[in-house]
């Protein structure tokens, strides 16, 4: 087996254990998309183009609330902005790649793939084929996400409309936030963000309550972090 193949399959193995929570997340997205009136083709296209669980759920939430295209695109872009940090962190390991490979790798650079490949790159700095680890891990994530989306689409088509599954959107985000409840600063920021979004749902024009709440919360988080750091110095 070539070195490229070894890195590729190791990337698949390393991300496989992280796919367990992705499976229900992808199914929920497929079900919700159909429940909100999207066609199967549009739903699959969204999973292929955006390829980001949190971003796609936010898209559905804003779309169902009647938000404008500008607000939807801005919100999805804001959520996906963390990938700028991912790319910056890995840039030193991928600087020798051609533009074509960089585009392929950047498309597959999702949370799970970044988590395992960043560690792999640090341990194998001199391996010129180490980027195949990220390709293998990212492709594994992509395949699981597309399959679970399709499963959700078919489940959504047989679930009665009156059942309603849109409640799963906030429940999904609550599950993602559980670990953050352990730190006081995180809890304060979560409460502030949720309160602003709730109060601004009707008051803020163009359905921009998500962007407004996120901006204010980031500023509060910055101030709290500076305050805590200053008191411990």
Coordinates of C-alpha atoms in Angstrom, one line a residue:
X1 CA 0.0 0.0 0.0
X2 CA 1.4 3.4 -1.0
X3 CA 2.0 6.2 1.6
X4 CA -0.9 8.2 0.1
X5 CA -3.3 5.3 0.6
X6 CA -2.1 4.8 4.2
X7 CA -2.8 8.4 5.0
X8 CA -6.1 8.3 3.2
X9 CA -7.5 5.3 5.0
X10 CA -6.1 6.5 8.4
X11 CA -8.1 9.6 7.9
X12 CA -11.2 7.6 7.4
X13 CA -10.5 5.5 10.5
X14 CA -9.7 8.5 12.7
X15 CA -13.0 10.3 11.7
X16 CA -15.2 7.2 11.9
X17 CA -15.7 7.4 15.6
X18 CA -16.8 11.0 15.3
X19 CA -19.5 10.1 12.8
X20 CA -21.8 8.6 15.5
X21 CA -23.5 11.9 16.4
X22 CA -23.5 13.0 12.7
X23 CA -25.9 10.2 11.7
X24 CA -28.9 11.5 13.6
X25 CA -28.0 15.1 12.8
X26 CA -28.1 14.3 9.1
X27 CA -31.3 12.4 9.3
X28 CA -32.9 15.3 11.3
X29 CA -31.8 17.8 8.6
X30 CA -33.3 15.7 5.8
X31 CA -36.6 15.2 7.7
X32 CA -36.9 18.9 8.6
X33 CA -36.1 20.1 5.1
X34 CA -39.0 18.0 3.6
X35 CA -41.2 19.0 6.5
X36 CA -40.6 22.7 5.7
X37 CA -41.5 22.2 2.0
X38 CA -38.2 21.8 0.3
X39 CA -37.9 19.3 -2.5
X40 CA -35.7 16.2 -2.2
X41 CA -33.4 17.6 -5.0
X42 CA -33.1 21.0 -3.3
X43 CA -32.3 19.3 0.0
X44 CA -29.6 17.1 -1.5
X45 CA -28.1 20.1 -3.4
X46 CA -28.0 22.0 -0.1
X47 CA -26.0 19.2 1.6
X48 CA -23.6 19.1 -1.3
X49 CA -23.1 22.8 -1.8
X50 CA -23.1 24.1 1.9
X51 CA -21.9 20.8 3.4
X52 CA -22.2 22.0 7.0
X53 CA -24.7 20.7 9.6
X54 CA -25.1 23.8 11.8
X55 CA -25.2 26.1 8.7
X56 CA -27.9 24.1 7.0
X57 CA -30.0 23.9 10.1
X58 CA -29.7 27.7 10.5
X59 CA -30.6 28.1 6.8
X60 CA -33.8 26.1 7.4
X61 CA -34.7 28.0 10.6
X62 CA -34.3 31.4 8.9
X63 CA -36.0 30.2 5.7
X64 CA -39.0 28.9 7.7
X65 CA -39.2 32.2 9.5
X66 CA -39.4 34.2 6.3
X67 CA -36.0 35.9 6.6
X68 CA -34.6 37.7 3.5
X69 CA -32.0 36.2 1.3
X70 CA -29.4 38.7 2.5
X71 CA -29.9 37.7 6.2
X72 CA -29.9 34.0 5.4
X73 CA -26.6 34.2 3.4
X74 CA -25.0 36.4 6.0
X75 CA -26.0 34.1 8.8
X76 CA -24.7 31.0 7.0
X77 CA -21.5 32.8 6.2
X78 CA -21.0 33.9 9.8
X79 CA -21.5 30.4 11.1
X80 CA -19.1 29.0 8.5
X81 CA -16.5 31.7 9.2
X82 CA -14.8 29.4 11.6
X83 CA -13.4 27.6 8.6
X84 CA -11.2 30.6 8.0
X85 CA -9.4 29.8 11.3
X86 CA -9.2 26.1 10.3
X87 CA -7.6 27.1 7.0
X88 CA -5.2 29.5 8.7
X89 CA -4.1 26.8 11.2
X90 CA -3.4 24.2 8.5
X91 CA -2.0 26.6 5.9
X92 CA 1.6 25.9 7.0
X93 CA 1.1 22.2 6.4
X94 CA -0.6 22.6 3.0
X95 CA 1.4 25.5 1.5
X96 CA 3.1 23.3 -1.1
X97 CA -0.1 22.0 -2.6
X98 CA -1.3 23.2 -6.0
X99 CA -4.4 25.5 -6.2
X100 CA -6.6 22.6 -7.3
X101 CA -5.7 20.4 -4.3
X102 CA -6.1 23.4 -2.0
X103 CA -9.7 23.9 -3.3
X104 CA -10.5 20.2 -2.8
X105 CA -9.0 20.1 0.7
X106 CA -10.8 23.3 1.7
X107 CA -14.2 21.9 0.6
X108 CA -13.6 18.8 2.8
X109 CA -12.3 20.8 5.8
X110 CA -15.2 20.2 8.2
X111 CA -15.0 20.2 12.0
X112 CA -14.3 16.5 12.5
X113 CA -11.7 16.3 9.7
X114 CA -9.9 19.3 11.1
X115 CA -9.8 17.9 14.6
X116 CA -8.1 14.7 13.6
X117 CA -6.0 15.9 10.7
X118 CA -4.5 18.9 12.6
X119 CA -3.2 16.4 15.2
X120 CA -1.9 14.1 12.4
X121 CA -0.1 16.9 10.6
X122 CA 1.7 17.9 13.8
X123 CA 3.0 14.4 14.3
X124 CA 4.0 13.9 10.6
X125 CA 5.4 17.3 9.6
X126 CA 7.9 15.7 7.2
X127 CA 5.4 13.5 5.4
X128 CA 4.7 15.2 2.0
X129 CA 1.6 13.0 1.5
X130 CA 0.0 13.8 4.9
X131 CA -2.7 15.9 3.3
X132 CA -4.3 12.7 2.1
X133 CA -5.3 12.1 5.7
X134 CA -7.5 15.2 5.6
X135 CA -8.9 14.1 2.2
X136 CA -9.8 10.7 3.6
X137 CA -11.3 12.1 6.8
X138 CA -13.2 14.8 5.0
X139 CA -14.5 12.4 2.3
X140 CA -15.7 10.1 5.1
X141 CA -17.7 13.0 6.7
X142 CA -19.1 14.0 3.3
X143 CA -20.3 10.5 2.5
X144 CA -22.0 9.9 5.8
X145 CA -23.6 13.3 5.7
X146 CA -25.1 12.8 2.2
X147 CA -26.3 9.3 3.0
X148 CA -28.0 10.4 6.3
X149 CA -29.6 13.4 4.5
X150 CA -31.1 11.0 1.9
X151 CA -32.4 8.7 4.7
X152 CA -34.0 11.8 6.3
X153 CA -35.6 12.8 3.1
X154 CA -37.3 9.4 2.7
X155 CA -38.3 9.4 6.3
X156 CA -39.7 12.9 6.0
X157 CA -41.9 11.9 3.0
X158 CA -43.7 9.3 5.1
X159 CA -44.2 11.3 8.3
X160 CA -47.6 13.1 8.6
X161 CA -47.4 16.9 8.3
X162 CA -49.4 17.2 11.5
X163 CA -46.6 15.5 13.5
X164 CA -44.3 18.5 12.9
X165 CA -40.6 18.1 13.5
X166 CA -39.4 21.7 13.5
X167 CA -39.1 21.5 17.3
X168 CA -36.0 19.4 16.7
X169 CA -34.0 22.4 15.5
X170 CA -33.7 24.1 18.9
X171 CA -33.3 20.7 20.5
X172 CA -30.4 20.0 18.2
X173 CA -28.6 23.2 19.1
X174 CA -29.3 22.6 22.8
X175 CA -27.5 19.3 22.5
X176 CA -24.5 21.1 20.9
X177 CA -24.4 23.6 23.8
X178 CA -24.5 21.1 26.7
X179 CA -20.8 21.2 27.2
X180 CA -20.7 25.0 27.3
X181 CA -23.1 25.1 30.2
X182 CA -20.2 24.1 32.5
X183 CA -18.4 27.5 32.3
X184 CA -19.9 30.6 33.7
X185 CA -18.7 32.9 30.9
X186 CA -20.2 30.6 28.3
X187 CA -23.5 30.4 30.2
X188 CA -23.7 34.2 30.5
X189 CA -23.1 34.6 26.7
X190 CA -25.6 31.9 25.9
X191 CA -28.3 33.6 28.0
X192 CA -27.6 37.0 26.5
X193 CA -27.6 35.7 23.0
X194 CA -30.8 33.7 23.5
X195 CA -32.5 36.7 25.2
X196 CA -31.6 39.1 22.4
X197 CA -32.7 36.7 19.7
X198 CA -36.0 36.0 21.4
X199 CA -36.8 39.7 22.1
X200 CA -35.6 40.8 18.7
X201 CA -37.5 38.1 16.8
X202 CA -40.3 40.5 16.0
X203 CA -38.6 43.8 16.8
X204 CA -35.5 43.6 14.6
X205 CA -36.2 44.2 10.9
X206 CA -35.4 41.8 8.0
X207 CA -35.3 38.8 10.5
X208 CA -31.7 39.8 11.3
X209 CA -32.1 38.8 15.0
X210 CA -29.6 36.0 14.6
X211 CA -26.8 38.2 13.3
X212 CA -27.6 41.0 15.8
X213 CA -27.7 38.5 18.8
X214 CA -24.4 36.9 17.6
X215 CA -22.6 40.2 17.2
X216 CA -23.6 41.5 20.7
X217 CA -22.8 38.2 22.3
X218 CA -19.3 38.1 20.7
X219 CA -18.7 41.6 22.0
X220 CA -19.8 40.5 25.5
X221 CA -17.7 37.4 25.4
X222 CA -14.7 39.5 24.4
X223 CA -15.2 41.9 27.4
X224 CA -15.8 39.0 29.9
X225 CA -12.7 37.2 28.7
X226 CA -10.6 40.3 29.0
X227 CA -12.0 41.0 32.5
X228 CA -11.2 37.5 33.7
X229 CA -7.8 37.5 32.2
X230 CA -6.9 40.8 33.8
X231 CA -8.0 39.6 37.2
X232 CA -5.9 36.5 37.0
X233 CA -2.7 38.2 35.9

